[in-house]
XYZ file of C-alpha atoms in Angstrom:
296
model
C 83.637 113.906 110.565
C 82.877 112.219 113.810
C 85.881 112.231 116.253
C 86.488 109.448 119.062
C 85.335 105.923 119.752
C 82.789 107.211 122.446
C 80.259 107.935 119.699
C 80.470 104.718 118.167
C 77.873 101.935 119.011
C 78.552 98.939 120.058
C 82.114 96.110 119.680
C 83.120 97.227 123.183
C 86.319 94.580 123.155
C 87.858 96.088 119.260
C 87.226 99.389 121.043
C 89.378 98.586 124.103
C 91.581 96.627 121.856
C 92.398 99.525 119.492
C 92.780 102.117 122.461
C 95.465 99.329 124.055
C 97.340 99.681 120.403
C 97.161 103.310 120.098
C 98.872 103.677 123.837
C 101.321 101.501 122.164
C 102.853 101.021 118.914
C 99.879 101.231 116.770
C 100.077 98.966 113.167
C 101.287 101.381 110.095
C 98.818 98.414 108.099
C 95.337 98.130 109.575
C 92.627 96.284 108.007
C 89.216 96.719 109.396
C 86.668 93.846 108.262
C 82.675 93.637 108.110
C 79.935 95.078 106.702
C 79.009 98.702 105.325
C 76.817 98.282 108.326
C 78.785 97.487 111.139
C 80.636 100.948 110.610
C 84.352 100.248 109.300
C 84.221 103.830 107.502
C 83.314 105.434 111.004
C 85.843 102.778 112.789
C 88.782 104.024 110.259
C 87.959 108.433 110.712
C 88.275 107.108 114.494
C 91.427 106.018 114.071
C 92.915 108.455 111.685
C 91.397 110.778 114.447
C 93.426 109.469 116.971
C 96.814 109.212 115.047
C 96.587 112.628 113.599
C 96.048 114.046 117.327
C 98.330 116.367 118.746
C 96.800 117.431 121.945
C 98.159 115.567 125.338
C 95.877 113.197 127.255
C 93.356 110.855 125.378
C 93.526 111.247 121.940
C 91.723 112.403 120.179
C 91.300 115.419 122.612
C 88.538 117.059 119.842
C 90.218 121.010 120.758
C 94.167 120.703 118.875
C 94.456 122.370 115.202
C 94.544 118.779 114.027
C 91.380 117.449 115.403
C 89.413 120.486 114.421
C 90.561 120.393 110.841
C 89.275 116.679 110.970
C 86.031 117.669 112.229
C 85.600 120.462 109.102
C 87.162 117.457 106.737
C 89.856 119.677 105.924
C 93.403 117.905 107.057
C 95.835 117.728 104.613
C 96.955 114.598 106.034
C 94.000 112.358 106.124
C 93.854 111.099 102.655
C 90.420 108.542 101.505
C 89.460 106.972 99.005
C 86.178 105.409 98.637
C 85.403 102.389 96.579
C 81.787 103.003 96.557
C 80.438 100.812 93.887
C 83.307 101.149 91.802
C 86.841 98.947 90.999
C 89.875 100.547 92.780
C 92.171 100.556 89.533
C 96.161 100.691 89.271
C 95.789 104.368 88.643
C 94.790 105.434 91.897
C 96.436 102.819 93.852
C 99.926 104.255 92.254
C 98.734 107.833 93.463
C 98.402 106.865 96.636
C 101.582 105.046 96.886
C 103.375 108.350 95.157
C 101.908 110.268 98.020
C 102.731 108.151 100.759
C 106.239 109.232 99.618
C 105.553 112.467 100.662
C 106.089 113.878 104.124
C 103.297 115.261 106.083
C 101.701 119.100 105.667
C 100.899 119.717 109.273
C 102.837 117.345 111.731
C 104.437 113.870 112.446
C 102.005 110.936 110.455
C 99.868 110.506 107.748
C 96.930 108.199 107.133
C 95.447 107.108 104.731
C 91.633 105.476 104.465
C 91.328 102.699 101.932
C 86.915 102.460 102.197
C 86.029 99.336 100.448
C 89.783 98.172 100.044
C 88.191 94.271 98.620
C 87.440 96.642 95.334
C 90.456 97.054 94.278
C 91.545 94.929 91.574
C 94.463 92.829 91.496
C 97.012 95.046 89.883
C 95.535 97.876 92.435
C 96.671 95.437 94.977
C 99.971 94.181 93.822
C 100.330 98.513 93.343
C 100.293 98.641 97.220
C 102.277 95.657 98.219
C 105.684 97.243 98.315
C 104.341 100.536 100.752
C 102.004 98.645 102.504
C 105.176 96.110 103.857
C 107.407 99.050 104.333
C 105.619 102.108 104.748
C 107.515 105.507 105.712
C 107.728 105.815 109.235
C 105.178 108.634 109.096
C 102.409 106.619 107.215
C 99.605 104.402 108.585
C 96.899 102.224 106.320
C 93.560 101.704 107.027
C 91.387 99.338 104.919
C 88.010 98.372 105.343
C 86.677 95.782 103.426
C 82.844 93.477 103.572
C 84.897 90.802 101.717
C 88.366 90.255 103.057
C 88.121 87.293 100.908
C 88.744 89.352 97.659
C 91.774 90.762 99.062
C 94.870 89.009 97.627
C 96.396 86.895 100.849
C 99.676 88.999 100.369
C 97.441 91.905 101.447
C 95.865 90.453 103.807
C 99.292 89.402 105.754
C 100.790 92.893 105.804
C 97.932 93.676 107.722
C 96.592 93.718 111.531
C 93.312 92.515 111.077
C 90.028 93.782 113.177
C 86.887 92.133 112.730
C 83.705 94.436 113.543
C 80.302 92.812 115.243
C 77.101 93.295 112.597
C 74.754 94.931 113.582
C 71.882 93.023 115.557
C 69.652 91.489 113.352
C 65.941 90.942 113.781
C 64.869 87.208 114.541
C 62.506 86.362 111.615
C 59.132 85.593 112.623
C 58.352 83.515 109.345
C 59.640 79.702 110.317
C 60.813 79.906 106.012
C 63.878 81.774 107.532
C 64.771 80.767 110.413
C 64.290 76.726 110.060
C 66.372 76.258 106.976
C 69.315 78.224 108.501
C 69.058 75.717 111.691
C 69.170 72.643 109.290
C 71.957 74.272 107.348
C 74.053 74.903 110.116
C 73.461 71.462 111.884
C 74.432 69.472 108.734
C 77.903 71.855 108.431
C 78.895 70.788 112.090
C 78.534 67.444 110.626
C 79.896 68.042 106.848
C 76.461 66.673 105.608
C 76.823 67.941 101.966
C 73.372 66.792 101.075
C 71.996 67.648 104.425
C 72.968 71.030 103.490
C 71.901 71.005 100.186
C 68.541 70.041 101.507
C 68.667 72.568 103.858
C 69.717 75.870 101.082
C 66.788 74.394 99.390
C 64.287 75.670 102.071
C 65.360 78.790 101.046
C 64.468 78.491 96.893
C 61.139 80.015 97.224
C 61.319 83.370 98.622
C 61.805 86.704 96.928
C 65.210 88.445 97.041
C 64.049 90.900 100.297
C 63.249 87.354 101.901
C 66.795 85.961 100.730
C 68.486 88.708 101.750
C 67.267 88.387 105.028
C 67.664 84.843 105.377
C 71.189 85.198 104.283
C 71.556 87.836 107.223
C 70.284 85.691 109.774
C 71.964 83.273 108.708
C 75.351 84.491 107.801
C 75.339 86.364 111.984
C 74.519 82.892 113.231
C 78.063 82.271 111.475
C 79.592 84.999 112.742
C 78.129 84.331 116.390
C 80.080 81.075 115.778
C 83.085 82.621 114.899
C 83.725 84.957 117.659
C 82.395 82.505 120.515
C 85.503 81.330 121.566
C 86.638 84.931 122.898
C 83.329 85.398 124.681
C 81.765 88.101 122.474
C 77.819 87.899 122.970
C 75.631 85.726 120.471
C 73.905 88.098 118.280
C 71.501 85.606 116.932
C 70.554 83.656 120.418
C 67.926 81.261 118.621
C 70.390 79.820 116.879
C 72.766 79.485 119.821
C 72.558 75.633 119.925
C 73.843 75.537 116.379
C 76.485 78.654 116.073
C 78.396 76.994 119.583
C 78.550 73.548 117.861
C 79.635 75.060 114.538
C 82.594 76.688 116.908
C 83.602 73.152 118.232
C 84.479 71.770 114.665
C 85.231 74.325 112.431
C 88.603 76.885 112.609
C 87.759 80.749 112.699
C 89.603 81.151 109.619
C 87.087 79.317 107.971
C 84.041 80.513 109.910
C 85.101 83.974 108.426
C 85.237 82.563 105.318
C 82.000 81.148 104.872
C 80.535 84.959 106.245
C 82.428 86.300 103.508
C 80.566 84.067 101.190
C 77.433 84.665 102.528
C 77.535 88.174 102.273
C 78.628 87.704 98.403
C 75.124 85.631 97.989
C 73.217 88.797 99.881
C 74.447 91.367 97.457
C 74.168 88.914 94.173
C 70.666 88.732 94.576
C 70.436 92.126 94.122
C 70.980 91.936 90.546
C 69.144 89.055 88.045
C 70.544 86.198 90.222
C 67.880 83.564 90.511
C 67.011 82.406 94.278
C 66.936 78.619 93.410
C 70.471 79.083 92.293
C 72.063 80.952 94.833
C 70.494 78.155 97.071
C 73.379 75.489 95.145
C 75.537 78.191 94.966
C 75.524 78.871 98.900
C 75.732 74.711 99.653
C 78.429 74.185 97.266
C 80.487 77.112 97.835
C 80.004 76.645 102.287
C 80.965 72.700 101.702
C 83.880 73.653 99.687
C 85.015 76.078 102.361
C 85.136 73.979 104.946
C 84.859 70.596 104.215
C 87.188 69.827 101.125
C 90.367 69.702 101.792
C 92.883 72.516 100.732
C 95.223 72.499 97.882
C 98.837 73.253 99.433
């Protein structure tokens, strides 16, 4: 297990952030948002690192008891669970809500790592509501999740929320990328449903490697958007034009949201999903997003 934020690459700001939190009174409910790719599972062992520290000065100090059972993965209180490709059932989200009842082995907290938390289903999550809005003193949650979406929204409001930078991604050299995602994210800034739909539709021909990439780009461009108005740097600086006017008219909230979505259309078309369909899918499901209004 790696310990400390130093040998983490890149998101700078959630690193300084986080540090600023753990000098403080750090949230017992942390959940840590973006892709397998960006690092949440590294981002969370960093943490748990740093709570479960018991040396003085920075923590974690990488020489106390604590942090070098962490590095041989053999604390008692560091507790994960791992989605991996599976559903998070009731089952396990009772066991960890029986253990979080019980006090630490070794010294003052307990943490426990919730990898690919947006697995769980439902009754897993309505499981962990109780804990999760009153956990023992000694107890701290950390969830990652690529969908924060799937999460129920009574989750998602009993935690502090992090969102982690994607990794760079390469600018396409193939014009079949990177010009639909420029139409698609001009007619969004002006809610042009079938401009849109036009625009998803320069996308029906490739292969899924091809979509998946073009869902990449263009799903960063979004996220570029997103983060813009707290200065973080444009990952996808072709599109710059676009993500900055897409930050002008649309709320983060729903920026996020529309990520979210896009990352749901990379990983469908992994399976038998056909390309032409995701292409409606992704128009209708963006539009709906952000352009109809909400039910209250």
């Amino acid at each position: 297990m790696m310990l400390g934020f130093d040998t983490l690459p890149g998101n700078d700001a959630l690193k300084a952030s986080l540090r600023t939190a753990l000098d403080r009174r750090f949230p017992q409910a942390v959940l840590l948002s973006g892709s397998e790719e960006s690092g949440t599972y590294a981002f969370a062992q960093a943490i748990a690192a740093a709570l479960l520290c018991t040396g003085s000065g920075a923590h974690p100090c990488g020489v106390c008891d604590s942090c070098r059972k962490l590095a041989h993965n053999a604390h008692p209180d560091l507790i994960c669970v791992e989605a991996g490709n599976a559903e998070i059932k009731v089952e396990q989200a009772r066991s960890i809500r029986d253990e979080a009842a019980i006090l630490p082995n070794d010294g003052s907290r307990k943490v426990f790592i919730l990898h690919g938390a947006d697995h769980m289903n439902a009754s897993a999550q309505n499981a962990l509501l109780k804990v999760l809005e009153e956990p023992p003193r000694y107890v701290f949650f950390l969830l990652t999740a690529a969908q924060p979406s799937l999460l129920l929204q009574t989750i998602r409001s009993r935690c502090t929320i992090y969102q982690l930078a994607p990794q760079p991604v390469p600018l396409p050299d193939d014009p079949a990328l990177l010009e639909p995602a420029r139409e698609f994210l001009r007619a969004l800034a002006k809610a042009d449903e079938y401009g849109m739909l036009l625009a998803a539709n320069g996308y029906a021909k490739l292969n899924k490697a091809a979509f998946r990439q073009a869902m990449d780009v263009l799903g960063t461009a979004v996220r570029d958007a997103a983060l813009t108005p707290i200065g973080t740097a444009l990952l996808v600086p072709a599109l710059a034009t676009e993500s900055c006017a897409l930050a002008r008219v649309l709320s983060t909230e729903k920026l996020l949201a529309v990520y979210d979505h896009l990352v749901l259309l990379s990983h469908r078309i992994e399976g038998n999903a056909s390309t032409p369909l995701q292409c409606a899918v992704l128009a209708a499901g963006v539009y709906s997003l952000c352009c109809l209004p909400r039910e209250t």
